[in-house]
PDB file of C-alpha atoms in Angstrom:
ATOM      1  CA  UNK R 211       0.000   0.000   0.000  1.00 49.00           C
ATOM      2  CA  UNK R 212       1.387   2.908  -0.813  1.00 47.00           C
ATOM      3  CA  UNK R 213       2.465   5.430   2.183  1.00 50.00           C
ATOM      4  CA  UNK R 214       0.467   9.101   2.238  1.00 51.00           C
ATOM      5  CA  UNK R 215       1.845  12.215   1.179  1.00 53.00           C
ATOM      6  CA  UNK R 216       3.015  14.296   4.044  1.00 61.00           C
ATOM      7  CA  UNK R 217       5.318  17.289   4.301  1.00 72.00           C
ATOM      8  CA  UNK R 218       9.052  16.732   4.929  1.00 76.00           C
ATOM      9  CA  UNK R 219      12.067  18.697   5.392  1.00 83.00           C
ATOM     10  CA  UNK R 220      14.941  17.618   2.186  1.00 81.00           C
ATOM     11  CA  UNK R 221      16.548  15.491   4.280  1.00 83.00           C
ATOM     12  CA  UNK R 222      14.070  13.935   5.696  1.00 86.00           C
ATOM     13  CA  UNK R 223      12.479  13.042   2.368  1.00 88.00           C
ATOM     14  CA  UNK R 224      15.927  11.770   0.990  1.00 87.00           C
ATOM     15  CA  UNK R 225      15.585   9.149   4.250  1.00 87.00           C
ATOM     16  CA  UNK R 226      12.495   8.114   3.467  1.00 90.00           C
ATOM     17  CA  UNK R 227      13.374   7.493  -0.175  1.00 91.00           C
ATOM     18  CA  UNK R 228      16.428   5.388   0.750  1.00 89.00           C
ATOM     19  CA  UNK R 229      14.361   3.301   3.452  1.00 89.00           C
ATOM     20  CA  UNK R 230      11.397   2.134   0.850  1.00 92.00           C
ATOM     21  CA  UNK R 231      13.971   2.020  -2.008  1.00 90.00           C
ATOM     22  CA  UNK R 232      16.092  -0.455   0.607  1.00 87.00           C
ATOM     23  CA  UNK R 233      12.811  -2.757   1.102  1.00 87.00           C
ATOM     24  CA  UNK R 234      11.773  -3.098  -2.638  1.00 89.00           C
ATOM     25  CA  UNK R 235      15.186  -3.835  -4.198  1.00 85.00           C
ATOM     26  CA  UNK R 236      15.892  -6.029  -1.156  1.00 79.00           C
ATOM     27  CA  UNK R 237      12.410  -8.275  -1.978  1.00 80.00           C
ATOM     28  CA  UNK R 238      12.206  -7.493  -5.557  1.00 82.00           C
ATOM     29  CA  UNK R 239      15.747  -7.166  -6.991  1.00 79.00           C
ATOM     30  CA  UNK R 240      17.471  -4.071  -8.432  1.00 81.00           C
ATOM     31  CA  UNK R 241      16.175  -4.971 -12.303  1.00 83.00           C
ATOM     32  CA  UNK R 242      12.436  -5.125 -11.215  1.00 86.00           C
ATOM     33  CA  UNK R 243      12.339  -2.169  -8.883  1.00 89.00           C
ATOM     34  CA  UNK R 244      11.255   0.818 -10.991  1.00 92.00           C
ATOM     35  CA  UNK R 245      11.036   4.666 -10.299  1.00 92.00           C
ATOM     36  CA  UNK R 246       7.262   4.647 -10.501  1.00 94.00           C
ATOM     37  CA  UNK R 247       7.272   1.737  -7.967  1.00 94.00           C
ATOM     38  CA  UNK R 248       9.223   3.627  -5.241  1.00 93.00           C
ATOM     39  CA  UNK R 249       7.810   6.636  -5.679  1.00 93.00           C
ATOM     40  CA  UNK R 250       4.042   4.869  -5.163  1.00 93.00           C
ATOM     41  CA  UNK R 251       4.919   2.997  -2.280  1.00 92.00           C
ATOM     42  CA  UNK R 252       6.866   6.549  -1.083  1.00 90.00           C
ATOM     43  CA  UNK R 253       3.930   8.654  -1.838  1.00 91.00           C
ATOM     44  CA  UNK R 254       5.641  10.988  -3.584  1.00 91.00           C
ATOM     45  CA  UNK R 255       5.844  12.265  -7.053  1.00 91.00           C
ATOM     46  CA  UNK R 256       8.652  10.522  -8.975  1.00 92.00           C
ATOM     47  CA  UNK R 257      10.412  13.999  -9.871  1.00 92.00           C
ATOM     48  CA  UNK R 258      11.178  13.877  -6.238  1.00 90.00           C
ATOM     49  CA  UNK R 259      13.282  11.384  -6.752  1.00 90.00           C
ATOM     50  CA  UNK R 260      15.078  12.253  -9.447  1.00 90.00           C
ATOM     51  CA  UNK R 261      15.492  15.476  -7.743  1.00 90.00           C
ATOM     52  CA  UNK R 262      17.379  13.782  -4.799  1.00 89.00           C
ATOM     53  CA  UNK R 263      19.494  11.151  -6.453  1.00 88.00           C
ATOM     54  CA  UNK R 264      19.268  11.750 -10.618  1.00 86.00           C
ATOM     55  CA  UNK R 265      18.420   8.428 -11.075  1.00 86.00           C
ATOM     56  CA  UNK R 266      17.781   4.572  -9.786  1.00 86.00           C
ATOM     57  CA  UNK R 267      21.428   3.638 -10.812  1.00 83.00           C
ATOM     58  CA  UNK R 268      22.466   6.251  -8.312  1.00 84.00           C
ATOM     59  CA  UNK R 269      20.287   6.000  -6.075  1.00 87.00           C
ATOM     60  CA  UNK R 270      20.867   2.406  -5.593  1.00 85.00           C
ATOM     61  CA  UNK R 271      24.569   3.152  -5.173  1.00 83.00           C
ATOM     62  CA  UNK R 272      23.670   5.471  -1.874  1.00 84.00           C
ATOM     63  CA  UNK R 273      22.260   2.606  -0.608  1.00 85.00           C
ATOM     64  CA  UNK R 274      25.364   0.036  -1.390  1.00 83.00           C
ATOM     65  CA  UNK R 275      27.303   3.278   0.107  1.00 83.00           C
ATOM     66  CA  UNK R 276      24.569   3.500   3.762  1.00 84.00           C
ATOM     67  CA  UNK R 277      24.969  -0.628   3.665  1.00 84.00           C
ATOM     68  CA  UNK R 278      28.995  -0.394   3.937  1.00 85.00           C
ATOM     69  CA  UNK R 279      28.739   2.348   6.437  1.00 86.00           C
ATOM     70  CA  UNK R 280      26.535  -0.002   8.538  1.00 87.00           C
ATOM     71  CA  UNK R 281      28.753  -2.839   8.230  1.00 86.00           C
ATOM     72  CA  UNK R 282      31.983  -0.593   8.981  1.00 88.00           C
ATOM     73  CA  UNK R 283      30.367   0.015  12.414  1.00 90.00           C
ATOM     74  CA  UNK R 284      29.313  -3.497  12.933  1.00 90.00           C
ATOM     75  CA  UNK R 285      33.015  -5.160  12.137  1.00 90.00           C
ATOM     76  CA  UNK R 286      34.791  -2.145  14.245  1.00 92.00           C
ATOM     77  CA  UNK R 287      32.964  -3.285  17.146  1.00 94.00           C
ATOM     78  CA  UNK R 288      35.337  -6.828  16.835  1.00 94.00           C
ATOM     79  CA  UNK R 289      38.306  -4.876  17.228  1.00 95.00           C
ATOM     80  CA  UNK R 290      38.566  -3.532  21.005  1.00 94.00           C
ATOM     81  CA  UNK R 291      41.704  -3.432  22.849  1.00 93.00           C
ATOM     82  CA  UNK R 292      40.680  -6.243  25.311  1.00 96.00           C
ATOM     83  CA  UNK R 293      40.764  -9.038  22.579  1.00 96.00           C
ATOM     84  CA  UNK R 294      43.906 -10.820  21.229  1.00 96.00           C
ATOM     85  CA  UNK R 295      44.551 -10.346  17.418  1.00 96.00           C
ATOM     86  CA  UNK R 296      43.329 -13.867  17.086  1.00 95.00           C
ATOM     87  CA  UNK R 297      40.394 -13.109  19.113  1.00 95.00           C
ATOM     88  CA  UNK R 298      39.509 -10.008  16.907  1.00 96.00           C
ATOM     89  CA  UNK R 299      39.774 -11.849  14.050  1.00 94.00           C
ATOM     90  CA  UNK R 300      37.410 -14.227  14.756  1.00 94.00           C
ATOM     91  CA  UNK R 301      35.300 -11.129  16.411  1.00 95.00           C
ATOM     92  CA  UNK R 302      35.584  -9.767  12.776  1.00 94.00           C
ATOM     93  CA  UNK R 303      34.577 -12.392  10.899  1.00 93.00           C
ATOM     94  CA  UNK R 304      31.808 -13.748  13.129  1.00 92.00           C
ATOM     95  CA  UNK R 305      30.650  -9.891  13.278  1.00 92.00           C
ATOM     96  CA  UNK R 306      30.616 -10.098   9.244  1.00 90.00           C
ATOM     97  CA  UNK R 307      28.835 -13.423   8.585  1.00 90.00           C
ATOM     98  CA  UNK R 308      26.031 -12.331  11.597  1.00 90.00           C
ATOM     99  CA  UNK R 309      25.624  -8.745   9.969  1.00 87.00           C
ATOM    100  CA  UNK R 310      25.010  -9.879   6.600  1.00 86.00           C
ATOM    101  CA  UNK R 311      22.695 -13.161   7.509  1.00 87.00           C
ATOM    102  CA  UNK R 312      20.666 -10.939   9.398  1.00 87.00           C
ATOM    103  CA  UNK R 313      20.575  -8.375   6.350  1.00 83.00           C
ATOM    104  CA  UNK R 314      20.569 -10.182   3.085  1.00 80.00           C
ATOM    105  CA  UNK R 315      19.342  -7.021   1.309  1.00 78.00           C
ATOM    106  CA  UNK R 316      22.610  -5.507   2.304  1.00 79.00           C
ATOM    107  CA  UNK R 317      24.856  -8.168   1.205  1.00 80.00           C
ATOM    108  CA  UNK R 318      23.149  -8.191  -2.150  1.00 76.00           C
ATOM    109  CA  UNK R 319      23.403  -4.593  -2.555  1.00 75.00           C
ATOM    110  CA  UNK R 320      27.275  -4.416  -1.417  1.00 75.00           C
ATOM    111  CA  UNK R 321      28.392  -7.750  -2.544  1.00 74.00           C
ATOM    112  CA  UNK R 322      26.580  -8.578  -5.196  1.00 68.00           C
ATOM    113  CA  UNK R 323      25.928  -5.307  -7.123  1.00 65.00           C
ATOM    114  CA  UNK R 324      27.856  -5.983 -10.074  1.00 60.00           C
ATOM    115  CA  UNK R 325      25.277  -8.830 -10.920  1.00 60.00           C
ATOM    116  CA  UNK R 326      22.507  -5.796 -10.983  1.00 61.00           C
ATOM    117  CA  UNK R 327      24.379  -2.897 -11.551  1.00 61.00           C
ATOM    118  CA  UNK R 328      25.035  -1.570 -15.364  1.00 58.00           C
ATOM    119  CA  UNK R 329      28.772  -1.917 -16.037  1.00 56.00           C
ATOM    120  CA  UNK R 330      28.486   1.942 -16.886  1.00 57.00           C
ATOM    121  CA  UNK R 331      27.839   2.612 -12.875  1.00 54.00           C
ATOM    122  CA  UNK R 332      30.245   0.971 -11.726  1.00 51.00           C
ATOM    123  CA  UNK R 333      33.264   3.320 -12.553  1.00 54.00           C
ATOM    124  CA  UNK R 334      31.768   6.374 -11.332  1.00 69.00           C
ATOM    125  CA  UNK R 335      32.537   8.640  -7.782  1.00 72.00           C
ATOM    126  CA  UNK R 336      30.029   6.841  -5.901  1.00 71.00           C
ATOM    127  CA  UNK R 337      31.103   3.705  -7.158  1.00 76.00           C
ATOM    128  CA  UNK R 338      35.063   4.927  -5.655  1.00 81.00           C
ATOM    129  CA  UNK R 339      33.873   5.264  -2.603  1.00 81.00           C
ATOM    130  CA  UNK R 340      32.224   2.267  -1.753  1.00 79.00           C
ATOM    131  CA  UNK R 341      35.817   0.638  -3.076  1.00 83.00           C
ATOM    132  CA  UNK R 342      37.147   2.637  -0.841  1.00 88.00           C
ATOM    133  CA  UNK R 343      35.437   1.053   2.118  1.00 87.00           C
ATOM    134  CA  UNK R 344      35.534  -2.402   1.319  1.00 88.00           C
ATOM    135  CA  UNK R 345      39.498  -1.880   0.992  1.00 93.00           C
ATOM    136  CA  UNK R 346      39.483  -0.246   4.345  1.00 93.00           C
ATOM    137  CA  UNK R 347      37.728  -2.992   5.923  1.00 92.00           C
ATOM    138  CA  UNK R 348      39.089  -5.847   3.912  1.00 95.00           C
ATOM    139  CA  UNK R 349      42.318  -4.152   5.123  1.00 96.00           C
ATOM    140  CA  UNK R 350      41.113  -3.990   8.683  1.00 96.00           C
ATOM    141  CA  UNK R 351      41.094  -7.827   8.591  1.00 96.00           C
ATOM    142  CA  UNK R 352      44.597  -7.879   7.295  1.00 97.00           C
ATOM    143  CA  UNK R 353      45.918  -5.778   9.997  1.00 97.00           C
ATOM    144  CA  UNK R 354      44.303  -8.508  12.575  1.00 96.00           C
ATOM    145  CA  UNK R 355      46.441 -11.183  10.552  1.00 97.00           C
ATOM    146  CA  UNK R 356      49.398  -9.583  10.598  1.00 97.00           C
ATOM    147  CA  UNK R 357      49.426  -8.487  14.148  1.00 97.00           C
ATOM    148  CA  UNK R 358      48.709 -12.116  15.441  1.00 96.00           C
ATOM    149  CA  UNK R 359      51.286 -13.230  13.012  1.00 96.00           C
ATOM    150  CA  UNK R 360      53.530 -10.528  14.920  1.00 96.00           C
ATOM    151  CA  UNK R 361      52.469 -11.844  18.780  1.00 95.00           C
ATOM    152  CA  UNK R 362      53.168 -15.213  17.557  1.00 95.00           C
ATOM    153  CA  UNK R 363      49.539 -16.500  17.689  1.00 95.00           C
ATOM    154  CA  UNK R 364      49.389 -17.625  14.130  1.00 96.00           C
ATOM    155  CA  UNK R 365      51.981 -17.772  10.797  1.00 96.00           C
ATOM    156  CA  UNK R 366      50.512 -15.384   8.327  1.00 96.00           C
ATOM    157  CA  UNK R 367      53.687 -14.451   5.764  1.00 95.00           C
ATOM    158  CA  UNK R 368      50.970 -12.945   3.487  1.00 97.00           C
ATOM    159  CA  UNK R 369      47.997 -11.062   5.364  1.00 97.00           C
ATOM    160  CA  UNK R 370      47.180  -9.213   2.423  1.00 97.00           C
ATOM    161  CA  UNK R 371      46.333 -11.838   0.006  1.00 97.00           C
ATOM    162  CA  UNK R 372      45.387 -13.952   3.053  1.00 97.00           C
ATOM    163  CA  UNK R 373      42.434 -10.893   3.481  1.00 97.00           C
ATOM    164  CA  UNK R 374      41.265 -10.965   0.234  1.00 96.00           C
ATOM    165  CA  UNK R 375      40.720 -14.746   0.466  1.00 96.00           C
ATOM    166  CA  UNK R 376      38.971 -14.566   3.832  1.00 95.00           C
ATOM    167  CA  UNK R 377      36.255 -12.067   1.952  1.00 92.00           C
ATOM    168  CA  UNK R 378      35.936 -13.837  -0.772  1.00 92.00           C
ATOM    169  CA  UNK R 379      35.422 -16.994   0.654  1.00 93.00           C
ATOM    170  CA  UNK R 380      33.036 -15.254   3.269  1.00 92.00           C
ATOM    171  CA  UNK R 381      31.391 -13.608   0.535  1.00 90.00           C
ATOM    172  CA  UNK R 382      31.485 -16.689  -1.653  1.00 90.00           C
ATOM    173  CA  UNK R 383      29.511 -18.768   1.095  1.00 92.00           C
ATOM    174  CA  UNK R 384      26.839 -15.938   2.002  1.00 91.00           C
ATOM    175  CA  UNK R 385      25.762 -15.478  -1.593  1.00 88.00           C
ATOM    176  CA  UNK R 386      25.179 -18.981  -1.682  1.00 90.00           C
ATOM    177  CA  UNK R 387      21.819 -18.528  -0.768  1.00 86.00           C
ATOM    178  CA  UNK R 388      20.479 -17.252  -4.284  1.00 82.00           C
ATOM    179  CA  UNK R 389      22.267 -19.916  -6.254  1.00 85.00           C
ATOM    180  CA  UNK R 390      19.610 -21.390  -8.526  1.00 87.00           C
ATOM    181  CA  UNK R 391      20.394 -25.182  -7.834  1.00 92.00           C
ATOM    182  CA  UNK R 392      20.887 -27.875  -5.153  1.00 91.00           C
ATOM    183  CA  UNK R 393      24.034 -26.037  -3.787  1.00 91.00           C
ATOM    184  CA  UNK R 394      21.315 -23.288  -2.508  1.00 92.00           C
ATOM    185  CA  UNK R 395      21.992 -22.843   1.126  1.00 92.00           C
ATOM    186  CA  UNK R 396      19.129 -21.739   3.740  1.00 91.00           C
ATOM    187  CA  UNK R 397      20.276 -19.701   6.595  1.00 89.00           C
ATOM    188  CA  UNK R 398      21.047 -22.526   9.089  1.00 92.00           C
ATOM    189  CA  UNK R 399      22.682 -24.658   6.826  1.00 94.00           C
ATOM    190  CA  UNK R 400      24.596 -21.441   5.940  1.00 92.00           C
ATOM    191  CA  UNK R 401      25.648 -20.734   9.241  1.00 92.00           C
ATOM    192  CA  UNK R 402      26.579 -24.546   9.667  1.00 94.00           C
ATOM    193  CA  UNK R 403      28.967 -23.875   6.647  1.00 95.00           C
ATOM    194  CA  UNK R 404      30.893 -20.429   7.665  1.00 93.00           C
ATOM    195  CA  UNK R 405      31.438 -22.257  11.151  1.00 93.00           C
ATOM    196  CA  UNK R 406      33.570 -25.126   9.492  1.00 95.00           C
ATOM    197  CA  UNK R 407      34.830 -22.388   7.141  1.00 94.00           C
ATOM    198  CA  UNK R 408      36.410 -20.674  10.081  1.00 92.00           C
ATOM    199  CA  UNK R 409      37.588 -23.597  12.404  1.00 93.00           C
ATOM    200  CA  UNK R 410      39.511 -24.961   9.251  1.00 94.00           C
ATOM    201  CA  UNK R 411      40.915 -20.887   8.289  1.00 93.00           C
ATOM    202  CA  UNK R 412      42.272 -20.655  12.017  1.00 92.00           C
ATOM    203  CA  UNK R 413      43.513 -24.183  12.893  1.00 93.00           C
ATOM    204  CA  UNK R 414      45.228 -23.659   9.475  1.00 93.00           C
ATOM    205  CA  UNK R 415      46.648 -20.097  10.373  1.00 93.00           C
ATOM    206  CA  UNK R 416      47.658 -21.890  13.745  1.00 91.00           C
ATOM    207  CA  UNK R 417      49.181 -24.950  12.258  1.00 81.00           C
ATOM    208  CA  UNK R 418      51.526 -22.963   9.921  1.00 71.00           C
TER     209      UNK R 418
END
């Protein structure tokens, strides 16, 4: 049903937008969300939206962009000064995997974007950004790695590489839940999954 027109202040409006444009591409998909269908359910007229972002391609991007800001807080919550590296590694990862199980329309949005953006969006300032903020928290991770290396907790001559793999395989195992055939994970099954994943990444680490 679509929400009534009331008065709001710019900002406000632009809040609004992003929250009902987060809830349709989240249960509909980036490709079947159209301008007419967020401003209806928005109760707006679709001008305003335009107005705010330009467009859906860039609107969608300020959500990817809210989604990673989200997520930055989440993850820096893992690294406080009363764990071990080890410890906020496994904070970090555990603090990752939670986040985006709970929020599947922001893994999709952030991890998954360049299945449903145009390849023409995703070269642009917005799109700089948001690499910008997966390298900081990718890189985040491979601090962790390299400081438990340092303390002797693990062996970790690469953290950097070692990082990317870590969020690509967490990535790789979250997104199977929209795989089209019998490797299709559901959310417990997924959870079963990332909790091998990381038993076998830090025994490894350990082991080396």
């Amino acid at each position: 049903m679509a929400a009534k027109r009331t008065r709001m202040s710019a900002s406000e409006r632009r809040e609004q937008l992003i929250a009902v444009a987060r809830g349709l591409f989240a249960e509909r998909g980036f490709h079947a969300v159209t301008m007419d269908a967020i401003a209806e359910e928005a109760g707006v007229a679709v001008g305003s939206i335009y107005h705010h972002f330009g467009n859906k391609d860039a609107l969608y991007l300020a959500l990817v962009e809210r989604a990673l800001e989200i997520n930055e807080q989440v993850m820096a919550q893992a690294y406080t000064e009363d764990r071990t590296p080890v410890e906020q590694l496994i904070a970090a990862s555990d603090a990752y995997c939670r986040f985006n199980l709970e929020n599947p329309g922001h893994f999709r949005m952030v991890a998954l974007r360049a299945v449903d953006m145009p390849p023409g969006e995703l070269a642009g300032e917005v799109e700089q950004r948001i690499a910008d903020k997966v390298e900081a928290l990718v890189g985040d991770v491979a601090d962790a790695l390299r400081r438990a290396d340092a303390a002797g907790q693990i062996h970790c001559p690469d953290p950097g590489r070692t990082s990317v793999f870590l969020w690509s395989a967490w990535n790789g195992v979250l997104g199977s839940r929209w795989r089209p055939d019998r490797l299709a994970l559901d959310d417990a099954e997924l959870e079963r999954v990332l909790a091998v994943g990381r038993d076998i990444v830090i025994r490894g680490l350990r082991a080396g």
